[in-house]
């Protein structure tokens, strides 16, 4: 993932195929929510592209657009599309990708971005007038449908993960109210969506059951890389104690006894049509 410091949160939020499918289901079988016009969209930027799945997913729908995915490390992707390419770029600095875009997309960057104003200022600068930016995120710690779950180890882990990241300067809830930051960067037509989704397999709706199953699988797969180095640095735990704790957490990940939830925050906004480029002195 874009900009991840291996000394802070190794591998941060996952960006693999399961994770990509989770977003697709949460969006009711869509890949984005911003009202992006297909016919007049010629360049698309995916910031923090991770494994590069999202650019490939939209490549056929936007087959006449150039789609670029950026990340701080090289993208390893076996699938190809003629209109998709990848490049190395660090979103925490000045974006080096050249040219302007009709649509800029980003997701799961909450564990990376410390300065959202800088992020949206960079997006504004890289967008064409009338272009759209979209940010898809979810927050930690996890919630419980009933309002409390004092004995649930998975929710306990999520609070520890949140605290450990916070100790290292990363606030996993810092995307709760970004409307002012987005507007301050110059955007108009700012929209926000905030919903809760299952983080383990519970409920009666098949689509949400699948979301919960995939979230649980993703956490099970990434629990150790998310936790070991981070908990050692933040809490001073021994590796043996961490391994023992994670073994107990993993036993409960797929349990349906506690209805765990994660909060999703989606923002999209438009650069004004009448915006003019900054003059160079």
mmCIF file of C-alpha atoms in Angstrom, residues 3-225:
data_model
loop_
_atom_site.group_PDB
_atom_site.id
_atom_site.type_symbol
_atom_site.label_atom_id
_atom_site.label_comp_id
_atom_site.label_asym_id
_atom_site.label_seq_id
_atom_site.Cartn_x
_atom_site.Cartn_y
_atom_site.Cartn_z
ATOM 1 C CA UNK A 3 3.358 5.145 1.738
ATOM 2 C CA UNK A 4 3.342 2.423 4.397
ATOM 3 C CA UNK A 5 6.149 2.703 6.905
ATOM 4 C CA UNK A 6 7.240 -0.854 7.752
ATOM 5 C CA UNK A 7 8.194 0.376 11.212
ATOM 6 C CA UNK A 8 4.670 1.596 11.862
ATOM 7 C CA UNK A 9 2.151 -0.824 10.437
ATOM 8 C CA UNK A 10 3.613 -3.607 8.293
ATOM 9 C CA UNK A 11 1.418 -4.131 5.212
ATOM 10 C CA UNK A 12 -1.150 -1.743 6.808
ATOM 11 C CA UNK A 13 -4.648 -2.327 5.448
ATOM 12 C CA UNK A 14 -4.667 -5.192 2.938
ATOM 13 C CA UNK A 15 -5.293 -4.438 -0.721
ATOM 14 C CA UNK A 16 -5.540 -7.930 -2.211
ATOM 15 C CA UNK A 17 -8.307 -9.615 -4.190
ATOM 16 C CA UNK A 18 -10.484 -10.331 -1.125
ATOM 17 C CA UNK A 19 -10.255 -6.715 -0.084
ATOM 18 C CA UNK A 20 -11.092 -5.562 -3.600
ATOM 19 C CA UNK A 21 -14.165 -7.819 -3.607
ATOM 20 C CA UNK A 22 -15.277 -6.410 -0.233
ATOM 21 C CA UNK A 23 -15.408 -2.890 -1.652
ATOM 22 C CA UNK A 24 -17.218 -4.149 -4.754
ATOM 23 C CA UNK A 25 -19.939 -5.732 -2.608
ATOM 24 C CA UNK A 26 -20.204 -2.756 -0.238
ATOM 25 C CA UNK A 27 -20.768 -0.580 -3.311
ATOM 26 C CA UNK A 28 -23.552 -2.924 -4.480
ATOM 27 C CA UNK A 29 -21.532 -4.304 -7.391
ATOM 28 C CA UNK A 30 -19.922 -1.031 -8.403
ATOM 29 C CA UNK A 31 -16.292 0.008 -8.455
ATOM 30 C CA UNK A 32 -16.828 3.660 -7.566
ATOM 31 C CA UNK A 33 -19.573 6.064 -6.470
ATOM 32 C CA UNK A 34 -18.613 9.455 -7.897
ATOM 33 C CA UNK A 35 -20.749 10.559 -10.892
ATOM 34 C CA UNK A 36 -17.901 10.229 -13.377
ATOM 35 C CA UNK A 37 -18.998 10.608 -17.030
ATOM 36 C CA UNK A 38 -17.613 7.743 -19.090
ATOM 37 C CA UNK A 39 -17.643 9.489 -22.476
ATOM 38 C CA UNK A 40 -15.608 12.539 -21.420
ATOM 39 C CA UNK A 41 -13.224 10.811 -19.005
ATOM 40 C CA UNK A 42 -9.843 10.417 -20.678
ATOM 41 C CA UNK A 43 -7.365 10.105 -17.791
ATOM 42 C CA UNK A 44 -7.861 8.369 -14.422
ATOM 43 C CA UNK A 45 -5.440 8.207 -11.474
ATOM 44 C CA UNK A 46 -5.601 5.582 -8.706
ATOM 45 C CA UNK A 47 -3.500 6.838 -5.789
ATOM 46 C CA UNK A 48 -2.084 4.131 -3.506
ATOM 47 C CA UNK A 49 -3.117 1.412 -5.921
ATOM 48 C CA UNK A 50 -1.665 -1.448 -3.840
ATOM 49 C CA UNK A 51 -1.869 -4.576 -5.979
ATOM 50 C CA UNK A 52 -3.333 -2.653 -8.886
ATOM 51 C CA UNK A 53 -6.705 -4.435 -8.938
ATOM 52 C CA UNK A 54 -8.884 -1.327 -9.148
ATOM 53 C CA UNK A 55 -7.400 0.107 -12.388
ATOM 54 C CA UNK A 56 -7.830 -3.280 -14.053
ATOM 55 C CA UNK A 57 -11.416 -3.573 -12.801
ATOM 56 C CA UNK A 58 -12.493 -0.325 -14.481
ATOM 57 C CA UNK A 59 -10.283 -0.665 -17.569
ATOM 58 C CA UNK A 60 -13.011 -2.148 -19.781
ATOM 59 C CA UNK A 61 -15.699 0.316 -18.736
ATOM 60 C CA UNK A 62 -13.277 3.199 -19.391
ATOM 61 C CA UNK A 63 -11.617 1.499 -22.340
ATOM 62 C CA UNK A 64 -10.838 4.806 -24.067
ATOM 63 C CA UNK A 65 -9.229 6.317 -20.963
ATOM 64 C CA UNK A 66 -5.635 6.153 -19.814
ATOM 65 C CA UNK A 67 -5.581 4.709 -16.273
ATOM 66 C CA UNK A 68 -2.517 5.088 -14.043
ATOM 67 C CA UNK A 69 -2.019 3.469 -10.646
ATOM 68 C CA UNK A 70 0.624 4.885 -8.307
ATOM 69 C CA UNK A 71 2.190 3.373 -5.217
ATOM 70 C CA UNK A 72 5.335 3.832 -3.176
ATOM 71 C CA UNK A 73 6.554 0.370 -4.184
ATOM 72 C CA UNK A 74 6.458 -1.367 -7.591
ATOM 73 C CA UNK A 75 3.111 -2.975 -8.432
ATOM 74 C CA UNK A 76 3.310 -6.709 -9.098
ATOM 75 C CA UNK A 77 0.334 -7.556 -11.280
ATOM 76 C CA UNK A 78 0.128 -10.531 -13.662
ATOM 77 C CA UNK A 79 -3.036 -9.330 -15.387
ATOM 78 C CA UNK A 80 -2.673 -6.691 -18.054
ATOM 79 C CA UNK A 81 -4.881 -4.166 -19.800
ATOM 80 C CA UNK A 82 -3.743 -2.009 -22.728
ATOM 81 C CA UNK A 83 -4.935 1.226 -21.098
ATOM 82 C CA UNK A 84 -3.526 0.559 -17.592
ATOM 83 C CA UNK A 85 -0.041 1.394 -16.348
ATOM 84 C CA UNK A 86 1.654 1.788 -12.968
ATOM 85 C CA UNK A 87 4.350 4.029 -11.585
ATOM 86 C CA UNK A 88 6.104 4.693 -8.294
ATOM 87 C CA UNK A 89 5.016 7.828 -6.465
ATOM 88 C CA UNK A 90 4.855 8.894 -2.810
ATOM 89 C CA UNK A 91 1.522 10.488 -1.900
ATOM 90 C CA UNK A 92 2.961 12.065 1.242
ATOM 91 C CA UNK A 93 5.126 14.328 -0.924
ATOM 92 C CA UNK A 94 4.483 16.345 -4.074
ATOM 93 C CA UNK A 95 2.888 13.991 -6.592
ATOM 94 C CA UNK A 96 5.223 13.467 -9.532
ATOM 95 C CA UNK A 97 2.750 11.874 -11.947
ATOM 96 C CA UNK A 98 2.538 14.141 -14.977
ATOM 97 C CA UNK A 99 -0.478 15.819 -16.522
ATOM 98 C CA UNK A 100 -4.047 16.383 -15.371
ATOM 99 C CA UNK A 101 -6.808 13.857 -14.763
ATOM 100 C CA UNK A 102 -10.582 13.674 -15.083
ATOM 101 C CA UNK A 103 -10.971 11.388 -12.075
ATOM 102 C CA UNK A 104 -8.729 10.639 -9.084
ATOM 103 C CA UNK A 105 -9.563 7.629 -6.922
ATOM 104 C CA UNK A 106 -8.074 6.435 -3.621
ATOM 105 C CA UNK A 107 -9.040 3.912 -0.977
ATOM 106 C CA UNK A 108 -7.780 2.422 2.295
ATOM 107 C CA UNK A 109 -5.208 5.144 2.931
ATOM 108 C CA UNK A 110 -6.263 6.022 6.481
ATOM 109 C CA UNK A 111 -3.273 4.130 7.895
ATOM 110 C CA UNK A 112 -0.954 6.149 5.657
ATOM 111 C CA UNK A 113 -2.140 9.731 5.268
ATOM 112 C CA UNK A 114 -1.429 12.074 8.163
ATOM 113 C CA UNK A 115 -2.292 15.311 6.353
ATOM 114 C CA UNK A 116 -5.574 15.061 4.444
ATOM 115 C CA UNK A 117 -5.469 18.738 3.485
ATOM 116 C CA UNK A 118 -2.216 18.105 1.628
ATOM 117 C CA UNK A 119 -3.780 15.048 -0.038
ATOM 118 C CA UNK A 120 -6.789 16.976 -1.341
ATOM 119 C CA UNK A 121 -4.678 19.956 -2.369
ATOM 120 C CA UNK A 122 -2.536 17.599 -4.452
ATOM 121 C CA UNK A 123 -5.657 15.992 -5.938
ATOM 122 C CA UNK A 124 -7.101 19.417 -6.758
ATOM 123 C CA UNK A 125 -3.889 20.435 -8.501
ATOM 124 C CA UNK A 126 -3.847 17.238 -10.596
ATOM 125 C CA UNK A 127 -7.516 17.377 -11.644
ATOM 126 C CA UNK A 128 -8.870 19.041 -14.756
ATOM 127 C CA UNK A 129 -11.640 21.615 -14.176
ATOM 128 C CA UNK A 130 -14.872 19.669 -13.644
ATOM 129 C CA UNK A 131 -12.977 16.530 -12.603
ATOM 130 C CA UNK A 132 -13.857 14.342 -9.629
ATOM 131 C CA UNK A 133 -11.942 12.989 -6.644
ATOM 132 C CA UNK A 134 -13.156 10.022 -4.588
ATOM 133 C CA UNK A 135 -11.867 8.630 -1.284
ATOM 134 C CA UNK A 136 -13.120 5.253 0.012
ATOM 135 C CA UNK A 137 -12.187 4.445 3.609
ATOM 136 C CA UNK A 138 -13.161 2.575 6.754
ATOM 137 C CA UNK A 139 -12.193 3.225 10.350
ATOM 138 C CA UNK A 140 -10.879 1.345 13.354
ATOM 139 C CA UNK A 141 -11.556 0.260 16.041
ATOM 140 C CA UNK A 142 -14.356 -2.142 15.181
ATOM 141 C CA UNK A 143 -17.863 -1.718 16.535
ATOM 142 C CA UNK A 144 -20.454 -4.139 17.872
ATOM 143 C CA UNK A 145 -24.068 -4.096 16.701
ATOM 144 C CA UNK A 146 -25.303 -4.393 20.286
ATOM 145 C CA UNK A 147 -23.142 -1.475 21.373
ATOM 146 C CA UNK A 148 -20.683 -3.419 23.548
ATOM 147 C CA UNK A 149 -18.699 -6.655 23.516
ATOM 148 C CA UNK A 150 -16.423 -6.623 26.555
ATOM 149 C CA UNK A 151 -15.170 -10.181 26.134
ATOM 150 C CA UNK A 152 -14.657 -10.267 22.360
ATOM 151 C CA UNK A 153 -10.979 -10.694 21.531
ATOM 152 C CA UNK A 154 -11.307 -9.503 17.945
ATOM 153 C CA UNK A 155 -12.744 -6.157 19.018
ATOM 154 C CA UNK A 156 -10.123 -6.063 21.781
ATOM 155 C CA UNK A 157 -7.450 -6.601 19.101
ATOM 156 C CA UNK A 158 -8.922 -3.786 16.989
ATOM 157 C CA UNK A 159 -8.651 -1.384 19.935
ATOM 158 C CA UNK A 160 -5.047 -2.447 20.531
ATOM 159 C CA UNK A 161 -4.274 -2.039 16.829
ATOM 160 C CA UNK A 162 -5.839 1.436 16.863
ATOM 161 C CA UNK A 163 -3.870 2.431 19.988
ATOM 162 C CA UNK A 164 -0.596 1.047 18.643
ATOM 163 C CA UNK A 165 -0.996 2.955 15.379
ATOM 164 C CA UNK A 166 -1.922 6.109 17.312
ATOM 165 C CA UNK A 167 1.269 5.762 19.366
ATOM 166 C CA UNK A 168 3.184 5.792 16.099
ATOM 167 C CA UNK A 169 1.415 8.915 14.806
ATOM 168 C CA UNK A 170 -1.312 7.220 12.743
ATOM 169 C CA UNK A 171 -4.963 7.971 13.610
ATOM 170 C CA UNK A 172 -7.202 5.289 12.091
ATOM 171 C CA UNK A 173 -10.288 7.435 12.681
ATOM 172 C CA UNK A 174 -8.973 10.619 11.068
ATOM 173 C CA UNK A 175 -11.342 10.416 8.094
ATOM 174 C CA UNK A 176 -14.566 10.830 10.098
ATOM 175 C CA UNK A 177 -15.176 14.492 9.154
ATOM 176 C CA UNK A 178 -13.209 15.535 6.088
ATOM 177 C CA UNK A 179 -15.842 17.766 4.488
ATOM 178 C CA UNK A 180 -14.103 20.975 5.625
ATOM 179 C CA UNK A 181 -10.689 19.757 4.479
ATOM 180 C CA UNK A 182 -12.114 18.901 1.041
ATOM 181 C CA UNK A 183 -13.917 22.230 0.689
ATOM 182 C CA UNK A 184 -10.839 24.132 1.895
ATOM 183 C CA UNK A 185 -8.864 22.615 -0.968
ATOM 184 C CA UNK A 186 -11.320 24.264 -3.392
ATOM 185 C CA UNK A 187 -13.726 21.425 -4.175
ATOM 186 C CA UNK A 188 -17.477 21.827 -4.617
ATOM 187 C CA UNK A 189 -20.365 19.330 -4.642
ATOM 188 C CA UNK A 190 -18.853 17.497 -1.671
ATOM 189 C CA UNK A 191 -20.742 14.268 -0.893
ATOM 190 C CA UNK A 192 -20.293 11.870 2.012
ATOM 191 C CA UNK A 193 -21.571 8.360 2.670
ATOM 192 C CA UNK A 194 -21.249 6.721 6.071
ATOM 193 C CA UNK A 195 -22.503 3.164 6.620
ATOM 194 C CA UNK A 196 -21.753 0.183 8.840
ATOM 195 C CA UNK A 197 -20.953 -3.232 7.422
ATOM 196 C CA UNK A 198 -20.421 -6.642 9.042
ATOM 197 C CA UNK A 199 -16.825 -7.613 9.808
ATOM 198 C CA UNK A 200 -17.631 -11.275 10.410
ATOM 199 C CA UNK A 201 -20.271 -13.546 8.839
ATOM 200 C CA UNK A 202 -23.598 -12.688 10.467
ATOM 201 C CA UNK A 203 -26.988 -11.443 9.330
ATOM 202 C CA UNK A 204 -29.554 -12.669 6.830
ATOM 203 C CA UNK A 205 -28.712 -10.740 3.664
ATOM 204 C CA UNK A 206 -26.485 -12.942 1.424
ATOM 205 C CA UNK A 207 -24.435 -10.047 0.104
ATOM 206 C CA UNK A 208 -23.626 -8.772 3.586
ATOM 207 C CA UNK A 209 -22.870 -12.307 4.768
ATOM 208 C CA UNK A 210 -20.282 -12.495 2.010
ATOM 209 C CA UNK A 211 -18.842 -9.127 3.050
ATOM 210 C CA UNK A 212 -18.500 -10.374 6.626
ATOM 211 C CA UNK A 213 -16.943 -13.657 5.483
ATOM 212 C CA UNK A 214 -14.401 -11.860 3.296
ATOM 213 C CA UNK A 215 -13.565 -9.337 6.049
ATOM 214 C CA UNK A 216 -12.959 -12.190 8.487
ATOM 215 C CA UNK A 217 -10.809 -14.042 5.968
ATOM 216 C CA UNK A 218 -8.808 -10.911 5.210
ATOM 217 C CA UNK A 219 -8.167 -10.303 8.903
ATOM 218 C CA UNK A 220 -7.250 -13.946 9.494
ATOM 219 C CA UNK A 221 -4.740 -13.839 6.631
ATOM 220 C CA UNK A 222 -3.175 -10.535 7.698
ATOM 221 C CA UNK A 223 -3.438 -10.677 11.487
ATOM 222 C CA UNK A 224 0.223 -11.491 12.139
ATOM 223 C CA UNK A 225 1.831 -9.056 9.663
#
